[in-house]
Amino acid sequence: MGKTTLLKPEKENSPFHIMTEGHITSAKGYKAGGLHCGIKYKRPDIGWVYSEVSANACAVYTTNRIQAAPLAVTQDSLSHGSLLQAVVVNSGNANACTGERGLNDAFEMRRLTAEQFQIPEFMVAVASTGVIGEVLPMDKVMCGIKQFHLKEADVEMFERAILTTDTGRKHVAVQVVIDGKTVTIGGAAKGSGMIHPNMATMLAFITTDANIDQQAFYPLLRQVTDHTFNMITVDGDTSTNDMVLALANGLAGNQPLNKDHPQWGIFLDAFTYVAQTLAKMIARDGEGATKLIEVEVNGATSKEAARRLSKAVVGSNLVKTAVFGCDPNWGRILCAAGYSGDLLDPDSMCVALGGIPIVQNGLPVPFDEHQVKAILRRETVHISIQLGDGDGDAVAWGCDLTYDYVKINASYRT
C-alpha cells in the first residue's frame, strides 16, 4: 500500500495522543471511500468524504492566479454559510484551464455527489488533481460518483484515490481531551511534485469532531497553514489546484472552541501537529526524493525574515543536489541565505549539519568529513542556521533533488 510512516511526537510530554493508525475518518461521524472510475488506467481515481451531520468548514487555496474550476465551486459552496457535509475528489485530471466546460463539469460533480448522499448541493466541496488542460471524461466521472455508498466506505481507498505521482498514502490522526471530552483530529493529503511555499499541487483534508466557533476556524486554519504547508517546497512550482480544507462537525460534544477557551492552546497544538505531519510527508515524498531536508533558522531580525531565509535554503537546487550527493558543501547554504532578500550579517552566521558545526561567525571550521557525510546519508537531514541575536525563527521542509525527478516529470503525461 506504499509508505505510511507516522511521525513521532515532537515532545515527549505532548498534550495529545497520536493514533497508531490514524485517518481522516478517525473523528466521530466521518466516512470516506474511493474507487476506480476510468480517469486513470487502473488505479483508484475518485473518492469521497462524508460527515453524518453538517460541519463548520473553511479552506485556503493556491496563490496561483490561474485557479482550477473545482476551487471556484468549493468557494461557491462555502459562500452559503461555511457548512459542508461531503467532499468529492478526483485524481488524474486537474480540470484546470478548461474554460466554461470545466466549470460546468465541476458543478456537475457537486450536484451528483449531493444527489448521491441526499444533501444540499452547497454542502459539497470539489477538488481535482492531475494533468492540466484536459477536460474531464464526465461519463466516467458520473458513473463513479453514482457508485458512492456509505455502506462501502473504505478510508484507504480514499487515500489511494487522491494520489498522483505520490509513492504512498499520507494520513495521521491525534486525540486530545477538551472539556473532559475526547476530541479527534484526522487528516489525509496528496502531494509529491509541483510543491512550493504558498501552496502548490497539494490537497490536504483535515477533519475533527471538535465543536469550533466558525469565526475562529478560518483564522486557525490560516495560521496553521502558514507555519506548515506554506513552509514546504519540492521544486519551486506553484500549481493551479491546491487546497487545504478543514471540517469540524462538533460531535465530540465539547464547549465551543475559540481563543477565549482555556484549552484553545492545546487544541491548536494538536491541529498544528496534524498539519505539520502531513506537510512533512509531502516534502519527504517529493518526486524521486530520497531524503527530507529540514532547515531551522534562529536569530533573524523577524519571523518573516526567518521564514524567507529557511525557504530559500530548502528550495535551493544546489543545496538539494548537495544533500542528494552527501556533499557537505556549506558554501551553497550561505549562498542561498544571502539571496533570501533580507539584511544579514555574514560575520555572525553559524551553520550546523545534524548538530555538527561547519561554519562559525561566517568562517569554516574543521569537521570530520566522514562523520558529516554519514549525517547526510540519513533519511532526514537537519540544517540549522544561527544569524544573530534577533528573535525571528522558522522551520522549512523540502527534499533532495535526484535524477528520478527529471525522469518522472519528463514523462508525466505519458
Short mmCIF file of C-alpha atoms in Angstrom, two decimals:
data_model
loop_
_atom_site.label_atom_id
_atom_site.label_comp_id
_atom_site.label_asym_id
_atom_site.label_seq_id
_atom_site.Cartn_x
_atom_site.Cartn_y
_atom_site.Cartn_z
CA MET A 1 0.00 0.00 0.00
CA GLY A 2 3.02 2.34 -0.04
CA LYS A 3 4.81 4.07 2.77
CA THR A 4 2.56 5.39 5.54
CA THR A 5 5.02 6.06 8.34
CA LEU A 6 3.64 8.29 11.07
CA LEU A 7 5.98 10.74 12.74
CA LYS A 8 6.66 10.59 16.47
CA PRO A 9 5.68 13.45 18.79
CA GLU A 10 7.91 16.49 18.71
CA LYS A 11 7.91 16.48 22.53
CA GLU A 12 7.80 13.58 24.94
CA ASN A 13 5.19 15.25 27.18
CA SER A 14 2.84 16.01 24.32
CA PRO A 15 -0.67 17.04 25.47
CA PHE A 16 -2.23 14.92 22.73
CA HIS A 17 -2.22 11.24 21.81
CA ILE A 18 -1.03 10.20 18.36
CA MET A 19 -3.15 7.37 16.98
CA THR A 20 -1.14 4.44 15.65
CA GLU A 21 -3.34 4.09 12.56
CA GLY A 22 -5.00 7.46 12.37
CA HIS A 23 -7.03 8.52 9.37
CA ILE A 24 -9.33 11.25 8.13
CA THR A 25 -12.24 9.15 9.44
CA SER A 26 -10.86 8.69 12.96
CA ALA A 27 -13.01 11.54 14.26
CA LYS A 28 -16.64 10.80 15.09
CA GLY A 29 -19.18 10.91 12.30
CA TYR A 30 -16.89 10.72 9.24
CA LYS A 31 -16.71 8.11 6.49
CA ALA A 32 -14.66 8.03 3.30
CA GLY A 33 -14.23 5.85 0.26
CA GLY A 34 -12.77 5.63 -3.21
CA LEU A 35 -12.85 3.62 -6.41
CA HIS A 36 -11.59 3.40 -9.97
CA CYS A 37 -13.88 5.13 -12.46
CA GLY A 38 -11.59 5.19 -15.51
CA ILE A 39 -9.79 8.55 -15.43
CA LYS A 40 -6.61 6.57 -14.79
CA TYR A 41 -5.76 3.26 -16.42
CA LYS A 42 -6.38 1.07 -13.39
CA ARG A 43 -5.64 2.82 -10.08
CA PRO A 44 -8.33 4.38 -7.83
CA ASP A 45 -9.09 7.87 -9.14
CA ILE A 46 -12.19 9.23 -7.44
CA GLY A 47 -13.01 9.47 -3.75
CA TRP A 48 -15.34 10.97 -1.18
CA VAL A 49 -15.52 12.11 2.43
CA TYR A 50 -18.84 12.35 4.27
CA SER A 51 -19.92 13.71 7.65
CA GLU A 52 -23.14 12.39 9.15
CA VAL A 53 -24.03 15.95 10.18
CA SER A 54 -23.19 19.28 8.59
CA ALA A 55 -19.80 20.60 9.64
CA ASN A 56 -18.32 24.05 10.02
CA ALA A 57 -15.82 24.33 7.17
CA CYS A 58 -13.08 26.58 5.81
CA ALA A 59 -10.35 26.39 3.21
CA VAL A 60 -7.21 28.06 1.92
CA TYR A 61 -6.26 27.94 -1.75
CA THR A 62 -3.34 28.22 -4.13
CA THR A 63 -1.87 31.69 -4.73
CA ASN A 64 -1.52 30.93 -8.45
CA ARG A 65 -3.57 33.47 -10.41
CA ILE A 66 -4.76 30.65 -12.65
CA GLN A 67 -7.07 28.57 -10.48
CA ALA A 68 -8.80 25.35 -11.45
CA ALA A 69 -12.58 25.04 -11.73
CA PRO A 70 -13.03 22.89 -8.57
CA LEU A 71 -11.64 25.70 -6.42
CA ALA A 72 -14.31 28.07 -7.73
CA VAL A 73 -17.02 25.52 -6.96
CA THR A 74 -15.73 24.90 -3.44
CA GLN A 75 -15.59 28.63 -2.80
CA ASP A 76 -19.17 28.88 -4.03
CA SER A 77 -20.23 26.11 -1.63
CA LEU A 78 -18.56 27.80 1.33
CA SER A 79 -20.21 31.10 0.49
CA HIS A 80 -23.55 29.59 1.56
CA GLY A 81 -22.79 29.70 5.29
CA SER A 82 -19.44 27.88 5.53
CA LEU A 83 -21.05 24.50 6.10
CA LEU A 84 -20.13 21.24 4.35
CA GLN A 85 -21.18 17.64 4.66
CA ALA A 86 -19.27 15.97 1.81
CA VAL A 87 -16.18 16.29 -0.37
CA VAL A 88 -15.64 14.73 -3.80
CA VAL A 89 -12.09 14.42 -5.15
CA ASN A 90 -10.71 13.05 -8.40
CA SER A 91 -7.12 12.46 -9.45
CA GLY A 92 -5.57 12.04 -12.89
CA ASN A 93 -7.17 15.21 -14.27
CA ALA A 94 -6.84 18.70 -12.74
CA ASN A 95 -9.85 20.20 -14.55
CA ALA A 96 -7.73 23.36 -14.88
CA CYS A 97 -7.58 25.68 -17.91
CA THR A 98 -10.73 24.02 -19.23
CA GLY A 99 -12.92 27.12 -19.52
CA GLU A 100 -16.69 27.17 -19.07
CA ARG A 101 -16.97 23.47 -19.75
CA GLY A 102 -14.60 22.68 -16.89
CA LEU A 103 -16.56 24.90 -14.52
CA ASN A 104 -19.82 23.22 -15.53
CA ASP A 105 -18.23 19.80 -15.04
CA ALA A 106 -17.10 20.74 -11.52
CA PHE A 107 -20.59 21.96 -10.65
CA GLU A 108 -21.98 18.71 -12.05
CA MET A 109 -19.64 16.72 -9.80
CA ARG A 110 -21.02 18.70 -6.88
CA ARG A 111 -24.62 18.12 -7.94
CA LEU A 112 -24.20 14.38 -8.45
CA THR A 113 -22.43 13.92 -5.11
CA ALA A 114 -25.16 15.85 -3.31
CA GLU A 115 -27.78 13.73 -5.01
CA GLN A 116 -25.97 10.52 -4.09
CA PHE A 117 -25.75 11.47 -0.41
CA GLN A 118 -29.13 13.24 -0.38
CA ILE A 119 -27.78 16.56 0.90
CA PRO A 120 -27.99 20.14 -0.46
CA GLU A 121 -25.59 20.93 -3.31
CA PHE A 122 -23.85 23.72 -1.39
CA MET A 123 -22.91 21.16 1.28
CA VAL A 124 -20.39 19.58 -1.13
CA ALA A 125 -16.80 20.65 -1.82
CA VAL A 126 -14.98 19.62 -5.01
CA ALA A 127 -11.27 19.02 -5.58
CA SER A 128 -9.26 17.70 -8.53
CA THR A 129 -5.60 16.95 -9.22
CA GLY A 130 -3.67 15.72 -12.22
CA VAL A 131 -2.93 16.83 -15.77
CA ILE A 132 -3.74 20.46 -16.62
CA GLY A 133 -5.66 21.43 -19.76
CA GLU A 134 -7.63 18.26 -20.41
CA VAL A 135 -11.39 18.06 -19.95
CA LEU A 136 -12.78 15.54 -17.53
CA PRO A 137 -14.23 12.32 -19.00
CA MET A 138 -17.56 13.13 -17.40
CA ASP A 139 -19.25 9.90 -18.47
CA LYS A 140 -16.71 8.01 -16.36
CA VAL A 141 -16.81 10.54 -13.51
CA MET A 142 -20.60 10.40 -13.37
CA CYS A 143 -20.54 6.61 -13.30
CA GLY A 144 -18.01 6.71 -10.46
CA ILE A 145 -19.98 9.15 -8.32
CA LYS A 146 -23.11 7.04 -8.71
CA GLN A 147 -21.17 4.22 -7.00
CA PHE A 148 -20.57 6.24 -3.82
CA HIS A 149 -22.22 4.34 -0.96
CA LEU A 150 -21.79 4.88 2.78
CA LYS A 151 -22.01 1.11 3.34
CA GLU A 152 -18.93 0.66 1.15
CA ALA A 153 -16.75 3.17 3.00
CA ASP A 154 -13.03 2.38 2.85
CA VAL A 155 -10.71 5.14 4.02
CA GLU A 156 -7.63 3.51 2.49
CA MET A 157 -9.31 3.58 -0.91
CA PHE A 158 -9.95 7.30 -0.44
CA GLU A 159 -6.29 7.86 0.45
CA ARG A 160 -5.24 5.98 -2.69
CA ALA A 161 -7.81 7.68 -4.93
CA ILE A 162 -6.39 11.18 -4.37
CA LEU A 163 -2.79 10.30 -5.29
CA THR A 164 -0.93 11.17 -8.50
CA THR A 165 2.84 10.63 -8.53
CA ASP A 166 2.90 10.05 -4.76
CA THR A 167 4.65 6.88 -3.67
CA GLY A 168 2.22 6.17 -0.85
CA ARG A 169 -0.72 7.28 1.26
CA LYS A 170 -0.40 10.19 3.69
CA HIS A 171 -2.56 10.16 6.81
CA VAL A 172 -2.44 10.96 10.53
CA ALA A 173 -4.78 11.48 13.48
CA VAL A 174 -4.44 12.64 17.08
CA GLN A 175 -6.70 12.81 20.12
CA VAL A 176 -6.85 15.38 22.89
CA VAL A 177 -9.17 15.88 25.86
CA ILE A 178 -11.16 19.13 25.78
CA ASP A 179 -13.76 19.90 28.47
CA GLY A 180 -13.48 16.26 29.54
CA LYS A 181 -14.45 15.09 26.05
CA THR A 182 -12.17 13.16 23.67
CA VAL A 183 -11.62 15.30 20.59
CA THR A 184 -10.08 13.73 17.48
CA ILE A 185 -8.35 15.48 14.58
CA GLY A 186 -7.51 13.47 11.46
CA GLY A 187 -6.16 14.22 8.03
CA ALA A 188 -5.18 12.92 4.62
CA ALA A 189 -3.13 14.56 1.90
CA LYS A 190 -1.59 14.14 -1.52
CA GLY A 191 1.40 15.89 -2.98
CA SER A 192 4.72 14.90 -4.50
CA GLY A 193 5.71 17.30 -7.26
CA MET A 194 4.87 20.91 -8.17
CA ILE A 195 5.14 21.78 -4.48
CA HIS A 196 6.33 25.21 -3.35
CA PRO A 197 5.64 27.51 -0.39
CA ASN A 198 2.31 29.32 -0.58
CA MET A 199 0.51 26.20 -1.77
CA ALA A 200 1.00 24.07 -4.85
CA THR A 201 -0.11 20.71 -6.32
CA MET A 202 -1.19 19.62 -2.95
CA LEU A 203 -4.53 18.63 -1.49
CA ALA A 204 -4.98 18.28 2.25
CA PHE A 205 -8.18 17.43 4.09
CA ILE A 206 -8.46 17.77 7.87
CA THR A 207 -11.48 16.61 9.85
CA THR A 208 -12.32 16.95 13.50
CA ASP A 209 -15.29 16.21 15.73
CA ALA A 210 -14.49 19.28 17.83
CA ASN A 211 -17.07 21.99 18.34
CA ILE A 212 -15.34 25.13 16.97
CA ASP A 213 -16.77 28.62 16.62
CA GLN A 214 -16.93 29.35 12.90
CA GLN A 215 -15.44 32.80 13.45
CA ALA A 216 -12.34 31.20 14.99
CA PHE A 217 -11.99 28.34 12.50
CA TYR A 218 -10.66 30.12 9.41
CA PRO A 219 -8.06 32.19 11.32
CA LEU A 220 -6.90 28.93 12.92
CA LEU A 221 -6.51 27.21 9.55
CA ARG A 222 -4.78 30.23 8.02
CA GLN A 223 -2.32 30.47 10.90
CA VAL A 224 -1.53 26.76 10.90
CA THR A 225 -1.18 26.61 7.11
CA ASP A 226 1.33 29.47 7.15
CA HIS A 227 3.58 27.52 9.54
CA THR A 228 3.18 24.08 7.95
CA PHE A 229 2.01 23.62 4.36
CA ASN A 230 3.37 27.01 3.31
CA MET A 231 6.79 26.07 4.67
CA ILE A 232 7.45 23.15 2.32
CA THR A 233 8.95 23.07 -1.15
CA VAL A 234 9.87 20.33 -3.61
CA ASP A 235 10.56 22.01 -6.92
CA GLY A 236 9.56 25.68 -6.80
CA ASP A 237 6.40 25.29 -8.91
CA THR A 238 3.08 26.61 -7.58
CA SER A 239 0.09 24.78 -9.03
CA THR A 240 -3.44 25.70 -10.08
CA ASN A 241 -5.33 23.26 -7.88
CA ASP A 242 -4.13 23.04 -4.33
CA MET A 243 -6.30 23.47 -1.34
CA VAL A 244 -6.36 22.74 2.37
CA LEU A 245 -9.91 22.04 3.51
CA ALA A 246 -10.95 21.61 7.13
CA LEU A 247 -14.24 20.35 8.60
CA ALA A 248 -15.45 20.37 12.22
CA ASN A 249 -18.76 18.61 12.89
CA GLY A 250 -18.95 19.15 16.67
CA LEU A 251 -19.86 15.56 17.55
CA ALA A 252 -17.26 15.39 20.35
CA GLY A 253 -19.62 17.50 22.45
CA ASN A 254 -17.09 19.95 23.89
CA GLN A 255 -17.88 23.59 24.61
CA PRO A 256 -17.34 25.81 21.54
CA LEU A 257 -13.64 26.42 20.96
CA ASN A 258 -12.25 29.89 20.35
CA LYS A 259 -9.28 31.92 21.56
CA ASP A 260 -11.01 32.59 24.87
CA HIS A 261 -11.43 28.90 25.66
CA PRO A 262 -8.92 27.83 28.36
CA GLN A 263 -7.84 24.81 26.28
CA TRP A 264 -7.55 26.62 22.94
CA GLY A 265 -3.76 26.32 23.02
CA ILE A 266 -3.91 22.55 23.47
CA PHE A 267 -6.27 22.18 20.53
CA LEU A 268 -4.09 24.49 18.41
CA ASP A 269 -1.02 22.35 19.16
CA ALA A 270 -2.86 19.17 18.17
CA PHE A 271 -4.27 20.71 14.98
CA THR A 272 -0.82 22.03 14.10
CA TYR A 273 0.73 18.61 14.63
CA VAL A 274 -1.69 17.03 12.14
CA ALA A 275 -0.97 19.70 9.52
CA GLN A 276 2.80 19.61 10.11
CA THR A 277 2.90 15.83 9.87
CA LEU A 278 1.05 15.86 6.55
CA ALA A 279 3.29 18.68 5.28
CA LYS A 280 6.44 16.73 6.18
CA MET A 281 5.07 13.63 4.48
CA ILE A 282 4.52 15.64 1.30
CA ALA A 283 8.00 17.12 1.42
CA ARG A 284 9.59 13.71 2.09
CA ASP A 285 7.64 12.20 -0.81
CA GLY A 286 8.88 14.71 -3.38
CA GLU A 287 9.11 13.12 -6.80
CA GLY A 288 12.24 10.99 -6.87
CA ALA A 289 13.27 12.17 -3.40
CA THR A 290 15.35 10.06 -1.04
CA LYS A 291 15.57 12.42 1.96
CA LEU A 292 13.64 15.01 3.93
CA ILE A 293 15.56 18.25 4.44
CA GLU A 294 14.69 20.37 7.48
CA VAL A 295 16.09 23.89 7.69
CA GLU A 296 15.83 25.67 11.04
CA VAL A 297 16.67 29.37 11.31
CA ASN A 298 17.14 31.27 14.57
CA GLY A 299 18.25 34.80 15.45
CA ALA A 300 16.70 36.53 12.44
CA THR A 301 15.51 40.12 12.62
CA SER A 302 11.88 38.98 12.31
CA LYS A 303 9.71 35.92 11.93
CA GLU A 304 9.12 36.72 8.28
CA ALA A 305 12.84 37.14 7.62
CA ALA A 306 13.46 33.71 9.17
CA ARG A 307 10.69 32.20 7.03
CA ARG A 308 12.10 33.66 3.83
CA LEU A 309 15.64 32.51 4.60
CA SER A 310 14.68 28.98 5.60
CA LYS A 311 12.59 28.60 2.45
CA ALA A 312 15.40 29.98 0.28
CA VAL A 313 17.83 27.40 1.62
CA VAL A 314 15.50 24.41 1.49
CA GLY A 315 14.39 25.43 -2.01
CA SER A 316 17.91 25.85 -3.44
CA ASN A 317 18.60 23.31 -6.18
CA LEU A 318 22.28 23.45 -5.32
CA VAL A 319 21.59 22.67 -1.66
CA LYS A 320 19.17 19.91 -2.66
CA THR A 321 21.65 18.26 -5.00
CA ALA A 322 24.43 18.53 -2.43
CA VAL A 323 22.25 16.69 0.08
CA PHE A 324 21.46 14.04 -2.54
CA GLY A 325 25.17 13.58 -3.21
CA CYS A 326 26.04 13.64 0.53
CA ASP A 327 28.36 16.59 -0.13
CA PRO A 328 28.79 18.94 2.89
CA ASN A 329 29.09 21.96 0.60
CA TRP A 330 28.31 24.65 3.17
CA GLY A 331 29.01 27.44 0.66
CA ARG A 332 25.73 26.62 -1.09
CA ILE A 333 23.84 27.12 2.17
CA LEU A 334 25.39 30.55 2.74
CA CYS A 335 24.78 31.48 -0.88
CA ALA A 336 21.05 30.67 -0.63
CA ALA A 337 20.81 32.56 2.66
CA GLY A 338 22.44 35.56 1.03
CA TYR A 339 19.84 35.87 -1.73
CA SER A 340 16.83 35.37 0.53
CA GLY A 341 16.16 39.11 0.36
CA ASP A 342 16.78 40.18 3.94
CA LEU A 343 19.68 42.02 5.53
CA LEU A 344 22.01 39.76 7.48
CA ASP A 345 25.49 39.95 8.92
CA PRO A 346 27.62 37.20 7.32
CA ASP A 347 30.22 37.59 10.07
CA SER A 348 27.72 36.40 12.67
CA MET A 349 26.30 33.42 10.75
CA CYS A 350 26.72 29.92 12.13
CA VAL A 351 25.69 26.73 10.33
CA ALA A 352 25.46 23.15 11.58
CA LEU A 353 24.62 19.91 9.77
CA GLY A 354 22.97 17.37 12.05
CA GLY A 355 24.26 19.26 15.06
CA ILE A 356 27.87 19.38 13.84
CA PRO A 357 29.18 22.95 13.38
CA ILE A 358 30.60 23.61 9.92
CA VAL A 359 30.52 27.44 9.90
CA GLN A 360 31.15 29.74 12.88
CA ASN A 361 30.82 33.51 12.60
CA GLY A 362 30.86 33.32 8.82
CA LEU A 363 34.03 31.23 8.60
CA PRO A 364 34.51 27.49 8.04
CA VAL A 365 35.54 25.35 10.97
CA PRO A 366 37.29 21.98 10.75
CA PHE A 367 34.96 18.99 10.76
CA ASP A 368 35.17 15.26 10.19
CA GLU A 369 34.21 14.79 6.54
CA HIS A 370 33.21 11.14 7.03
CA GLN A 371 31.05 12.00 10.05
CA VAL A 372 29.17 14.74 8.20
CA LYS A 373 28.72 12.56 5.11
CA ALA A 374 27.17 9.93 7.36
CA ILE A 375 24.70 12.55 8.60
CA LEU A 376 23.84 13.48 5.01
CA ARG A 377 23.05 9.84 4.29
CA ARG A 378 20.25 9.85 6.88
CA GLU A 379 16.60 9.87 5.82
CA THR A 380 16.15 13.28 7.49
CA VAL A 381 18.89 15.89 7.14
CA HIS A 382 18.73 18.77 9.62
CA ILE A 383 20.39 22.09 8.75
CA SER A 384 20.46 24.74 11.48
CA ILE A 385 21.36 28.39 10.82
CA GLN A 386 22.01 30.93 13.57
CA LEU A 387 22.01 34.52 12.28
CA GLY A 388 22.44 36.76 15.31
CA ASP A 389 20.56 37.76 18.41
CA GLY A 390 17.20 38.58 16.81
CA ASP A 391 14.01 36.84 17.91
CA GLY A 392 12.89 35.62 14.49
CA ASP A 393 12.79 31.85 13.97
CA ALA A 394 11.27 29.45 11.45
CA VAL A 395 11.48 25.90 10.12
CA ALA A 396 11.05 24.87 6.47
CA TRP A 397 10.97 21.42 4.88
CA GLY A 398 11.94 20.11 1.48
CA CYS A 399 13.67 17.18 -0.16
CA ASP A 400 16.75 16.35 -2.16
CA LEU A 401 16.81 16.68 -5.95
CA THR A 402 17.56 13.42 -7.75
CA TYR A 403 17.88 12.01 -11.25
CA ASP A 404 14.46 10.40 -10.84
CA TYR A 405 12.73 13.80 -10.52
CA VAL A 406 13.64 14.52 -14.15
CA LYS A 407 12.57 11.04 -15.27
CA ILE A 408 9.18 11.31 -13.58
CA ASN A 409 8.35 14.78 -14.89
CA ALA A 410 9.74 14.20 -18.37
CA SER A 411 7.03 11.59 -18.97
CA TYR A 412 4.21 12.84 -16.69
CA ARG A 413 1.54 12.87 -19.40
CA THR A 414 2.60 9.55 -20.90
#
